[in-house]
Amino acid sequence: MASSPKLNVVVAGASGETGSSIIKALLANQAQFHVIALARPESAGKDVYKAMASSGATIKTADFRAVDALAEQLAGADVVISCLMPIQLVESETLIDAAHRAGVGRFLPSFWGPVMPPRGVMAVREIREDLLDRCKRLYLPYTVVDVGMWYQVCLPAPYAPPPPVADVFIGDGNAPSAIIDKDDIGPYVARIITDSRTLNRSVFAYGEVTTQSTILAEVEAATGKKVPWDSVSAAELEARVAEHQSLAAKDPNDVGLLLNLAEDQYRYSRSVRLDNTPEHAQYLGYLDGKALYPDLECKSVREFVREVVSGERDHRIYVGRDPVADATQHRT
Amino acid sequence: MASSPKLNVVVAGASGETGSSIIKALLANQAQFHVIALARPESAGKDVYKAMASSGATIKTADFRAVDALAEQLAGADVVISCLMPIQLVESETLIDAAHRAGVGRFLPSFWGPVMPPRGVMAVREIREDLLDRCKRLYLPYTVVDVGMWYQVCLPAPYAPPPPVADVFIGDGNAPSAIIDKDDIGPYVARIITDSRTLNRSVFAYGEVTTQSTILAEVEAATGKKVPWDSVSAAELEARVAEHQSLAAKDPNDVGLLLNLAEDQYRYSRSVRLDNTPEHAQYLGYLDGKALYPDLECKSVREFVREVVSGERDHRIYVGRDPVADATQHRT
């Protein structure tokens, strides 16, 4: 992929929820991007990669545990985007080291979540920060992208994903939080990776700032009926986090428990600490995606709810999948 | 200190090398600043605090282990500047929590050193980063100031401080590194704390970028003779760091050993990794002090060397003091 006038963009973890949003947006602009998806040898034959290939992507098999071989696969890459999961720690570290060795122009470590302070709020965040610190030790050019929560995980049942990802209504439901249609992540990324302002910076690329009360009202307006939503108080949530932390300390290998803990810590961060807002993102040093790209139109919560309630789109994530099993399989 | 038109600036660790540079600059502009130095009850009677008081500072005694009492002492403070040592960990944490509780407008955590990546380069840096993360968890408005190395510790003998702080000549001596006259830290800080651009950012406030070869040439030109300087290769330095790390792992309470390790890690960072440069500071997100304050004149290495060699100033730090004992006393 040496002498192309296009930007060579390599995506690791391309088959996941965030990765597929990014791949789709990049493939929609093949005049600008040469899209390369990395796949483990045992996964490269899967339908998801065949579909990417037939849409114009190059599929490269990669051993995410061999720095030298991986660096060769990354040779000539202008941008490398990691959508690996935090649990794929060795793979993530190897990818950073290989990107450094290959001299790539910009690396996007796997963040793609809500905004929160770097340490002391939740363990999953600290894993991501450790990976960013690894980039910084190498002076690897980077861009962090956080997107808030996905619309797809913020609706009440029956429009919610399976537990533990399914959301609960917290307190009075009036905490502001930034959320986004998962499908809008890709278009943001296509802008961010061609923007010199975002080099070695963090970007908060969200759809809109809203509250659970507003989301509930939108669902009730679209369905024309009262929608029940399991609720929990801030105090109950705090107690649940403490309980899960204590259980996880005793059994640190219980992946299901860790996921439960992580989900509750996410909820506590955004609904009680109020971390996931543009104001706190600014304090934490993020550039604001709305200010960077005022012309980029994101789907509104209202329109998203309308599409989902009307059945126009299957919005759910993890459909037919078990998030616990998903997380576990990456350990093998 | 409620209804003053002046900025109420509180300094903790005011009697130290950095603290006294800052106090001096603030007291030189009392039309702008009301200067408050915090002192432990057992230290408040010392000559250094008496001298500050007679120059216009308010001395307040403070218990750095009692959040509530300390917050009361900080009530009304616009700016709180920490020059506490990394070894004063509990005191530093208490100061942050108290500053948050008192609602101070800006907190300067104790950095005041060379630029380097946040984690994985040296342990002392990680302590400082942990304290910054504590500020961020509280959304305490902050400004980090790093200054590079002091001219005062960068000259060869007989113009050097006592070991282990005394510098050695590393490799070919041509590594670029940012340094500053310790006396110029204060004037920078007086600018930074009245500048909205620096709120919730890091600033690299250095004097000039130079090399050990240049410093040596300046000293030889000023003295008119060859000046010997103990030298070490990059490989030797790396081996020494590894050896000290291994010894420190066995005896983590040997403060002298930890100081030796820290000094060698500082040397390795700036002379081998080349961390302490404006370019790497920019990558790491710092604002550049030279760009922010183009009119602020810092003393040049040449002029500093001339003053020192001619005997016009006693430039040395730690004169009559034992840095190991200094570090140890803060543990009590």
XYZ file of C-alpha atoms in Angstrom:
664
model
C 0.000 0.000 0.000
C 2.956 2.259 -0.698
C 2.395 4.968 -3.296
C -1.353 5.536 -3.107
C -2.715 9.078 -3.175
C -5.423 7.822 -0.816
C -5.026 7.686 2.937
C -4.185 4.116 3.958
C -6.387 3.400 6.962
C -6.002 0.163 8.892
C -8.730 -0.953 11.309
C -8.202 -3.603 13.996
C -11.345 -5.023 15.548
C -13.257 -4.110 12.402
C -16.015 -6.647 12.979
C -17.166 -5.171 16.291
C -19.881 -2.587 16.900
C -17.592 0.475 16.681
C -15.317 -1.064 14.049
C -18.168 -1.800 11.670
C -19.502 1.761 11.988
C -16.055 3.063 11.063
C -15.490 0.602 8.220
C -18.869 1.519 6.708
C -18.111 5.251 6.741
C -14.624 4.794 5.297
C -15.879 2.494 2.539
C -18.478 5.132 1.673
C -15.579 7.393 0.693
C -13.133 5.223 -1.216
C -11.901 8.181 -3.239
C -10.292 9.356 -0.011
C -9.523 6.153 1.875
C -7.906 2.838 1.156
C -9.535 0.685 3.805
C -7.647 -2.242 5.314
C -9.216 -4.499 7.939
C -6.956 -6.664 10.069
C -8.339 -10.074 10.952
C -6.921 -12.944 12.939
C -6.208 -15.904 10.646
C -9.033 -17.904 12.235
C -11.510 -15.044 11.667
C -10.541 -13.800 8.199
C -12.881 -16.251 6.485
C -15.962 -15.058 8.368
C -18.903 -13.567 6.501
C -18.361 -10.153 8.087
C -14.902 -9.871 6.521
C -16.120 -11.297 3.184
C -18.762 -8.582 3.129
C -16.154 -5.887 3.808
C -13.944 -7.265 1.034
C -16.786 -7.280 -1.453
C -17.473 -3.635 -0.558
C -13.898 -2.625 -1.315
C -11.862 -3.274 1.824
C -8.566 -5.130 1.831
C -8.523 -7.899 4.426
C -5.129 -8.693 5.910
C -4.570 -11.500 8.336
C -2.574 -10.470 11.374
C -0.986 -12.092 14.376
C -1.710 -9.626 17.163
C 0.965 -11.153 19.349
C 3.958 -10.788 17.008
C 5.284 -7.226 16.841
C 7.600 -7.706 13.866
C 5.059 -9.461 11.666
C 2.353 -6.999 12.639
C 4.643 -4.028 11.900
C 5.151 -5.449 8.396
C 1.380 -5.580 7.906
C 1.174 -1.933 8.986
C 3.965 -0.690 6.699
C 2.682 2.285 4.706
C -0.331 2.872 6.934
C -1.191 6.535 7.413
C -3.740 5.815 10.122
C -4.235 2.782 12.362
C -7.508 2.550 14.271
C -7.846 0.170 17.199
C -11.302 -1.088 18.078
C -9.916 -3.933 20.146
C -11.580 -4.597 23.477
C -9.865 -3.631 26.751
C -9.676 -7.307 27.613
C -7.453 -7.815 24.553
C -4.564 -6.236 26.411
C -1.581 -8.024 24.927
C -3.008 -7.594 21.429
C -3.570 -3.886 22.059
C -0.029 -3.394 23.343
C 1.417 -5.298 20.407
C -0.574 -3.172 17.987
C 0.822 0.037 19.542
C 4.391 -1.233 19.431
C 3.938 -2.379 15.834
C 2.394 0.954 14.797
C 5.390 2.716 16.324
C 7.816 0.389 14.572
C 6.012 0.889 11.252
C 6.120 4.659 11.673
C 2.397 5.171 11.135
C 1.222 8.764 10.976
C -1.626 8.535 13.464
C -2.875 5.898 15.863
C -6.371 5.842 17.363
C -6.283 3.789 20.572
C -9.481 2.031 21.565
C -11.497 4.517 23.617
C -14.921 5.039 21.908
C -16.833 5.506 25.132
C -18.152 8.085 27.578
C -15.939 10.849 28.918
C -14.622 10.514 32.458
C -11.474 11.422 34.408
C -8.519 9.198 33.562
C -8.130 7.299 36.821
C -10.109 6.398 39.915
C -13.548 6.236 38.316
C -13.544 2.855 36.607
C -11.067 0.093 35.938
C -11.868 -0.277 32.234
C -10.977 3.356 31.679
C -7.627 2.881 33.365
C -6.745 0.066 30.972
C -7.399 2.447 28.087
C -5.345 5.191 29.750
C -2.460 2.781 30.262
C -2.534 2.062 26.533
C -2.541 5.787 25.765
C 0.423 6.213 28.103
C 2.197 3.480 26.125
C 1.640 5.546 22.951
C 3.010 8.633 24.696
C 6.163 6.857 25.880
C 6.832 6.070 22.211
C 5.780 9.534 20.982
C 3.411 7.713 18.656
C 1.147 10.322 16.995
C -2.341 9.631 18.330
C -5.926 10.785 18.487
C -8.289 9.662 21.236
C -11.968 9.607 20.267
C -14.686 9.292 22.875
C -18.309 9.263 21.747
C -20.436 9.153 24.892
C -23.029 6.384 25.200
C -24.758 4.844 22.203
C -28.431 5.560 21.601
C -28.589 1.798 21.054
C -28.014 1.056 24.754
C -30.000 3.962 26.214
C -33.614 2.980 25.499
C -35.971 1.200 27.897
C -37.214 -2.339 27.199
C -38.390 -3.706 24.823
C -35.955 -1.554 22.837
C -32.967 -2.362 25.027
C -30.094 -4.806 24.522
C -29.866 -7.836 26.826
C -28.527 -7.413 30.399
C -26.150 -6.316 31.803
C -25.915 -3.726 29.029
C -29.639 -2.866 29.238
C -29.990 0.525 30.847
C -31.851 1.359 34.059
C -33.467 4.665 34.975
C -31.288 6.400 37.557
C -32.546 8.812 40.215
C -34.761 11.527 38.762
C -33.476 10.773 35.261
C -32.430 14.364 34.726
C -28.642 13.916 34.532
C -27.317 15.380 31.272
C -25.244 12.935 29.269
C -23.817 12.924 25.750
C -25.038 10.148 23.488
C -24.741 9.169 19.840
C -26.218 6.885 17.211
C -23.558 4.199 16.843
C -23.845 4.651 13.069
C -22.623 8.268 13.408
C -19.260 7.246 14.899
C -17.861 6.338 11.474
C -18.668 9.692 9.797
C -17.023 11.498 12.726
C -13.921 9.327 12.419
C -13.671 10.020 8.678
C -13.445 13.727 9.546
C -11.161 13.372 12.544
C -8.454 11.315 10.829
C -8.098 13.871 8.026
C -7.926 16.838 10.418
C -4.541 18.132 11.598
C -6.208 19.914 14.538
C -6.958 16.583 16.163
C -3.410 15.192 16.062
C -2.165 14.279 19.555
C -5.452 15.436 21.039
C -8.646 13.887 22.374
C -11.955 14.532 20.626
C -15.447 14.237 22.089
C -17.585 13.158 19.131
C -21.165 12.958 20.371
C -24.626 13.201 18.853
C -26.501 15.229 21.416
C -26.674 15.895 25.142
C -29.874 14.631 26.686
C -31.362 13.008 29.800
C -33.068 9.719 30.530
C -36.301 11.623 31.232
C -36.153 13.087 27.732
C -35.463 9.703 26.158
C -38.367 8.172 28.069
C -40.654 10.999 26.988
C -39.618 10.465 23.359
C -40.348 6.733 23.575
C -43.720 7.364 25.213
C -44.583 9.977 22.588
C -43.632 7.602 19.762
C -45.496 4.619 21.196
C -48.432 6.577 22.581
C -48.319 4.758 25.894
C -46.625 4.678 29.279
C -43.344 2.758 29.123
C -42.144 1.088 32.341
C -38.424 1.364 33.088
C -36.619 -0.335 35.946
C -35.220 2.370 38.165
C -32.539 2.653 40.801
C -31.583 5.499 43.115
C -28.116 7.016 43.163
C -27.591 5.565 46.654
C -28.659 2.085 45.522
C -26.370 2.337 42.517
C -23.460 3.376 44.708
C -24.117 0.440 47.048
C -24.290 -1.937 44.085
C -20.943 -0.679 42.753
C -19.380 -1.195 46.181
C -20.833 -4.694 46.437
C -19.637 -5.680 42.967
C -16.203 -4.249 43.698
C -15.955 -6.302 46.849
C -17.088 -9.469 45.029
C -14.724 -8.773 42.124
C -11.825 -8.359 44.555
C -12.499 -11.896 45.794
C -12.955 -13.395 42.329
C -11.071 -11.248 39.801
C -11.540 -13.844 37.040
C -15.344 -13.793 37.003
C -15.863 -12.001 33.685
C -19.636 -11.770 34.122
C -19.167 -10.064 37.461
C -16.624 -7.656 36.004
C -19.056 -6.725 33.241
C -21.796 -6.084 35.790
C -19.402 -3.912 37.755
C -18.325 -2.042 34.640
C -21.916 -1.338 33.588
C -22.782 0.013 37.021
C -19.620 2.134 37.089
C -20.567 3.550 33.685
C -24.021 4.402 35.056
C -22.600 5.955 38.209
C -20.083 8.008 36.223
C -22.590 9.519 33.849
C -25.686 9.802 36.064
C -24.241 10.612 39.495
C -20.762 12.038 38.852
C -22.047 13.690 35.639
C -18.742 12.971 33.899
C -20.058 12.446 30.379
C -20.802 16.036 29.377
C -19.170 18.479 26.932
C -18.287 20.781 29.852
C -16.364 18.089 31.695
C -14.819 16.935 28.427
C -13.512 20.460 27.920
C -12.025 20.477 31.420
C -10.379 17.132 30.645
C -8.741 18.560 27.527
C -11.006 17.219 24.776
C -11.743 19.099 21.597
C -15.510 19.336 21.036
C -16.715 17.486 17.938
C -19.629 19.900 17.495
C -17.246 22.865 17.392
C -14.834 21.079 15.045
C -17.505 19.920 12.569
C -20.581 22.141 12.845
C -21.827 20.827 9.473
C -21.698 17.160 10.464
C -25.269 16.105 11.080
C -25.894 13.425 13.666
C -29.143 11.566 14.058
C -31.312 13.057 16.804
C -32.647 11.016 19.700
C -36.161 11.847 18.483
C -35.561 10.505 14.988
C -33.731 7.457 16.311
C -36.618 6.618 18.648
C -39.104 7.107 15.811
C -37.196 4.707 13.555
C -36.870 2.108 16.274
C -40.475 2.252 17.475
C -41.796 2.167 13.906
C -39.654 -0.891 13.176
C -37.797 0.896 10.365
C -34.496 -0.263 11.782
C -33.192 -3.011 13.946
C -31.233 -0.847 16.301
C -30.231 -3.437 18.817
C -26.688 -4.483 19.463
C -25.544 -7.870 20.655
C -28.651 -9.379 18.997
C -28.392 -13.128 19.283
C -25.100 -12.639 21.076
C -24.071 -12.967 24.667
C -21.846 -10.076 25.770
C -20.310 -12.193 28.518
C -19.391 -14.903 26.034
C -18.138 -12.215 23.637
C -15.836 -10.808 26.264
C -14.687 -14.272 27.281
C -13.843 -15.447 23.792
C -11.303 -12.680 23.403
C -9.277 -14.193 26.184
C -8.498 -17.292 24.158
C -8.937 37.493 52.581
C -12.481 37.922 51.260
C -13.176 41.148 49.405
C -9.732 42.090 48.114
C -9.364 43.375 44.578
C -6.028 41.568 44.537
C -5.635 37.917 43.625
C -5.327 35.867 46.803
C -2.479 33.450 46.145
C -1.626 30.738 48.654
C 1.703 28.910 48.424
C 2.409 25.601 50.187
C 6.048 24.604 50.419
C 7.007 28.264 50.159
C 10.394 27.811 51.840
C 11.737 25.389 49.243
C 13.765 26.164 46.120
C 10.775 26.557 43.772
C 8.504 28.027 46.431
C 10.928 30.804 47.303
C 11.344 31.735 43.626
C 7.565 32.031 43.346
C 7.121 33.934 46.618
C 9.781 36.435 45.579
C 8.104 37.149 42.229
C 4.638 37.477 43.765
C 5.877 39.802 46.513
C 7.493 41.947 43.817
C 3.981 42.668 42.550
C 1.846 43.261 45.622
C -0.463 45.584 43.713
C -1.653 42.449 41.944
C -1.205 39.684 44.505
C -2.027 39.125 48.142
C 0.586 36.522 49.019
C -0.155 33.901 51.660
C 2.431 31.291 52.654
C 1.264 28.181 54.482
C 3.624 26.864 57.130
C 3.410 23.926 59.459
C 3.060 25.132 63.084
C 6.560 23.889 63.911
C 8.045 25.770 60.922
C 6.136 29.053 61.000
C 8.655 30.657 63.360
C 11.623 29.987 61.084
C 13.665 32.868 59.700
C 12.582 32.118 56.141
C 8.922 32.747 57.017
C 9.790 35.787 59.134
C 11.595 37.242 56.117
C 8.544 36.601 53.895
C 6.263 38.259 56.436
C 8.494 41.320 56.681
C 8.375 41.566 52.872
C 4.580 41.616 52.840
C 3.429 38.002 52.880
C 0.798 36.673 55.246
C 1.977 33.543 57.047
C -0.743 31.071 57.982
C -0.079 27.966 59.993
C -1.626 24.879 58.483
C -2.131 21.252 59.393
C -1.545 19.456 56.108
C -3.262 16.331 57.388
C -6.649 17.845 58.335
C -8.857 18.552 55.317
C -11.507 20.613 57.110
C -9.078 22.885 58.925
C -6.965 23.290 55.822
C -10.030 24.139 53.720
C -10.835 26.917 56.193
C -7.328 28.319 55.741
C -7.858 28.264 51.956
C -11.264 30.001 52.028
C -11.212 32.920 49.616
C -8.069 31.770 47.807
C -8.108 32.466 44.091
C -4.986 30.417 43.445
C -3.302 27.689 45.488
C 0.224 26.698 44.494
C 1.731 23.462 45.755
C 5.505 23.224 45.988
C 5.319 20.226 48.299
C 7.714 17.375 47.584
C 6.483 14.115 46.019
C 7.419 12.365 49.237
C 4.839 14.520 51.059
C 2.083 12.421 49.557
C -0.575 12.578 52.273
C -0.021 16.321 52.668
C -0.331 16.811 48.904
C -3.550 14.820 48.732
C -5.000 16.704 51.683
C -4.133 20.014 50.045
C -5.983 19.000 46.861
C -9.065 17.867 48.761
C -9.026 21.058 50.837
C -8.619 23.255 47.751
C -11.626 21.501 46.214
C -13.665 21.916 49.370
C -12.732 25.605 49.570
C -13.724 26.127 45.939
C -10.431 27.712 44.911
C -10.276 29.059 41.393
C -7.040 27.437 40.299
C -4.712 24.854 41.778
C -1.093 24.349 40.704
C -0.025 20.824 41.650
C 3.644 20.285 42.392
C 5.314 19.505 39.042
C 8.093 22.117 38.439
C 10.395 19.712 36.637
C 11.461 18.444 33.245
C 8.912 17.302 30.674
C 8.427 13.579 30.168
C 5.601 11.170 29.337
C 3.210 10.630 32.241
C 3.967 7.030 33.078
C 6.665 4.421 32.598
C 9.672 6.761 32.573
C 10.213 7.500 36.247
C 8.455 6.801 39.512
C 8.581 10.359 40.832
C 6.694 11.572 37.776
C 3.972 8.999 38.358
C 3.395 10.296 41.888
C 2.851 13.757 40.420
C 0.518 12.365 37.750
C -1.498 10.530 40.397
C -1.962 13.846 42.187
C -3.065 15.507 38.952
C -5.532 12.660 38.406
C -6.888 13.359 41.890
C -7.502 16.977 40.835
C -9.255 15.769 37.678
C -11.559 13.410 39.587
C -12.698 16.467 41.558
C -12.824 18.758 38.489
C -10.582 21.091 40.455
C -9.436 23.861 38.073
C -5.701 23.368 37.642
C -2.565 24.420 35.837
C 0.491 22.196 35.581
C 3.798 24.038 35.216
C 6.953 22.215 34.199
C 10.159 24.199 33.871
C 12.820 21.782 32.617
C 16.054 21.487 34.607
C 17.493 24.340 36.634
C 20.679 26.033 35.443
C 21.689 25.630 39.098
C 22.053 21.845 38.764
C 23.468 21.744 35.229
C 27.020 23.094 35.672
C 30.173 21.023 36.134
C 32.130 21.098 39.407
C 33.123 23.277 41.192
C 29.885 25.054 40.248
C 27.679 22.012 40.921
C 25.494 21.114 43.899
C 26.499 18.115 46.036
C 25.824 14.560 44.802
C 23.554 12.922 43.807
C 22.125 16.099 42.291
C 25.471 17.081 40.734
C 25.248 16.542 37.005
C 27.410 14.244 34.890
C 28.263 14.643 31.232
C 26.256 12.108 29.246
C 27.351 10.569 25.938
C 28.465 13.178 23.425
C 26.767 15.908 25.462
C 24.735 17.042 22.466
C 21.244 16.132 23.663
C 18.968 19.198 23.533
C 17.257 19.908 26.833
C 15.218 22.814 28.192
C 16.660 24.553 31.248
C 15.901 27.627 33.323
C 17.384 29.878 35.981
C 15.482 28.867 39.105
C 14.909 32.574 39.769
C 12.904 32.830 36.528
C 10.260 30.328 37.675
C 8.512 32.930 39.816
C 8.085 35.542 37.053
C 6.630 32.841 34.795
C 4.185 31.776 37.500
C 3.049 35.383 38.048
C 2.056 35.434 34.370
C 0.562 31.962 34.218
C -1.811 32.353 37.183
C -3.344 35.509 35.724
C -3.814 33.984 32.252
C -7.122 32.324 31.332
C -5.441 30.463 28.469
C -3.543 28.308 30.925
C -6.572 27.145 32.949
C -6.835 23.337 32.968
C -3.722 23.079 30.811
C -0.044 22.273 31.223
C 2.581 24.927 30.518
C 6.245 24.392 29.673
C 7.970 27.431 31.184
C 11.650 27.156 30.304
C 14.574 29.521 29.877
C 16.328 28.121 26.852
C 17.040 24.879 25.060
C 20.691 23.942 25.158
C 23.126 21.024 25.422
C 25.738 19.959 27.943
C 28.437 20.623 25.332
C 27.239 24.209 25.056
C 27.151 24.648 28.829
C 30.666 23.241 29.120
C 31.905 25.545 26.361
C 30.356 28.525 28.174
C 32.038 27.578 31.441
C 35.389 27.073 29.689
C 35.041 30.407 27.898
C 34.187 32.193 31.156
C 36.996 30.585 33.146
C 39.528 30.568 30.334
C 40.548 26.977 31.043
C 39.611 23.363 30.423
C 36.982 22.171 32.895
C 36.876 18.460 33.700
C 33.430 16.860 33.926
C 32.709 13.294 34.998
C 31.125 11.548 32.064
C 29.029 8.465 31.503
C 27.850 6.774 28.315
C 24.177 6.204 27.557
C 24.741 2.468 27.939
C 26.428 2.916 31.327
C 23.615 5.169 32.461
C 21.017 2.639 31.362
C 22.848 -0.116 33.262
C 23.059 2.076 36.356
C 19.309 2.783 36.247
C 18.616 -0.949 35.956
C 20.950 -1.708 38.863
C 19.393 0.962 41.085
C 15.916 -0.262 40.180
C 16.828 -3.770 41.173
C 18.359 -2.585 44.472
C 15.375 -0.331 45.177
C 13.010 -3.239 44.594
C 14.818 -5.110 47.370
C 14.945 -2.141 49.746
C 12.126 0.271 48.885
C 12.703 2.306 52.068
C 16.277 3.356 51.282
C 15.672 7.022 50.528
C 19.259 7.665 49.466
C 19.031 4.864 46.935
C 15.708 6.168 45.613
C 17.239 9.614 45.151
C 20.168 8.114 43.241
C 17.712 6.208 41.068
C 15.604 9.319 40.497
C 18.628 11.409 39.480
C 19.756 8.774 36.994
C 16.231 8.430 35.609
C 16.104 12.204 35.144
C 19.413 12.029 33.274
C 18.262 9.123 31.136
C 14.974 10.837 30.314
C 16.512 14.071 29.139
C 19.793 12.892 27.611
C 18.865 9.524 26.085
C 15.089 9.577 25.620
C 15.264 13.326 24.813
C 11.974 13.914 26.641
C 12.681 17.406 27.959
C 12.262 19.436 24.759
C 9.619 21.900 23.542
C 8.745 19.526 20.680
C 7.986 16.635 22.991
C 6.189 18.991 25.355
C 3.946 20.017 22.478
C 3.199 16.368 21.679
C 2.357 15.833 25.355
C -0.169 18.660 25.287
C 1.794 21.482 26.936
C 1.381 25.104 25.996
C 4.777 26.667 25.233
C 5.807 29.400 27.671
C 7.859 31.162 24.987
C 4.810 31.386 22.707
C 2.530 32.514 25.557
C 4.871 35.217 26.893
C 7.269 36.315 24.135
C 8.144 39.439 26.127
C 9.163 37.572 29.277
C 12.931 37.655 29.386
C 14.720 34.744 30.993
C 18.341 34.746 31.984
C 20.551 33.130 29.350
C 22.914 30.263 30.102
C 25.779 32.531 29.041
C 24.893 35.300 31.471
C 24.198 32.815 34.269
C 27.599 31.179 33.773
C 29.279 34.571 33.692
C 27.655 35.610 36.988
C 28.544 32.322 38.660
C 32.149 32.175 37.457
C 32.730 35.830 38.394
C 31.336 35.157 41.872
C 28.575 37.760 41.438
C 26.029 35.304 42.704
C 25.913 32.229 44.862
C 23.972 30.070 42.475
C 24.164 26.827 44.365
C 21.184 25.015 45.811
C 21.242 22.723 48.807
C 24.217 24.691 50.166
C 24.941 23.385 53.645
C 22.081 20.977 53.248
C 21.899 17.269 52.639
C 19.244 16.429 50.028
C 18.869 12.914 51.431
C 18.223 14.289 54.914
C 15.893 16.878 53.408
C 13.860 14.189 51.709
C 13.859 12.028 54.826
C 12.659 14.749 57.195
C 9.477 15.117 55.160
C 8.504 11.589 56.074
C 8.070 12.477 59.709
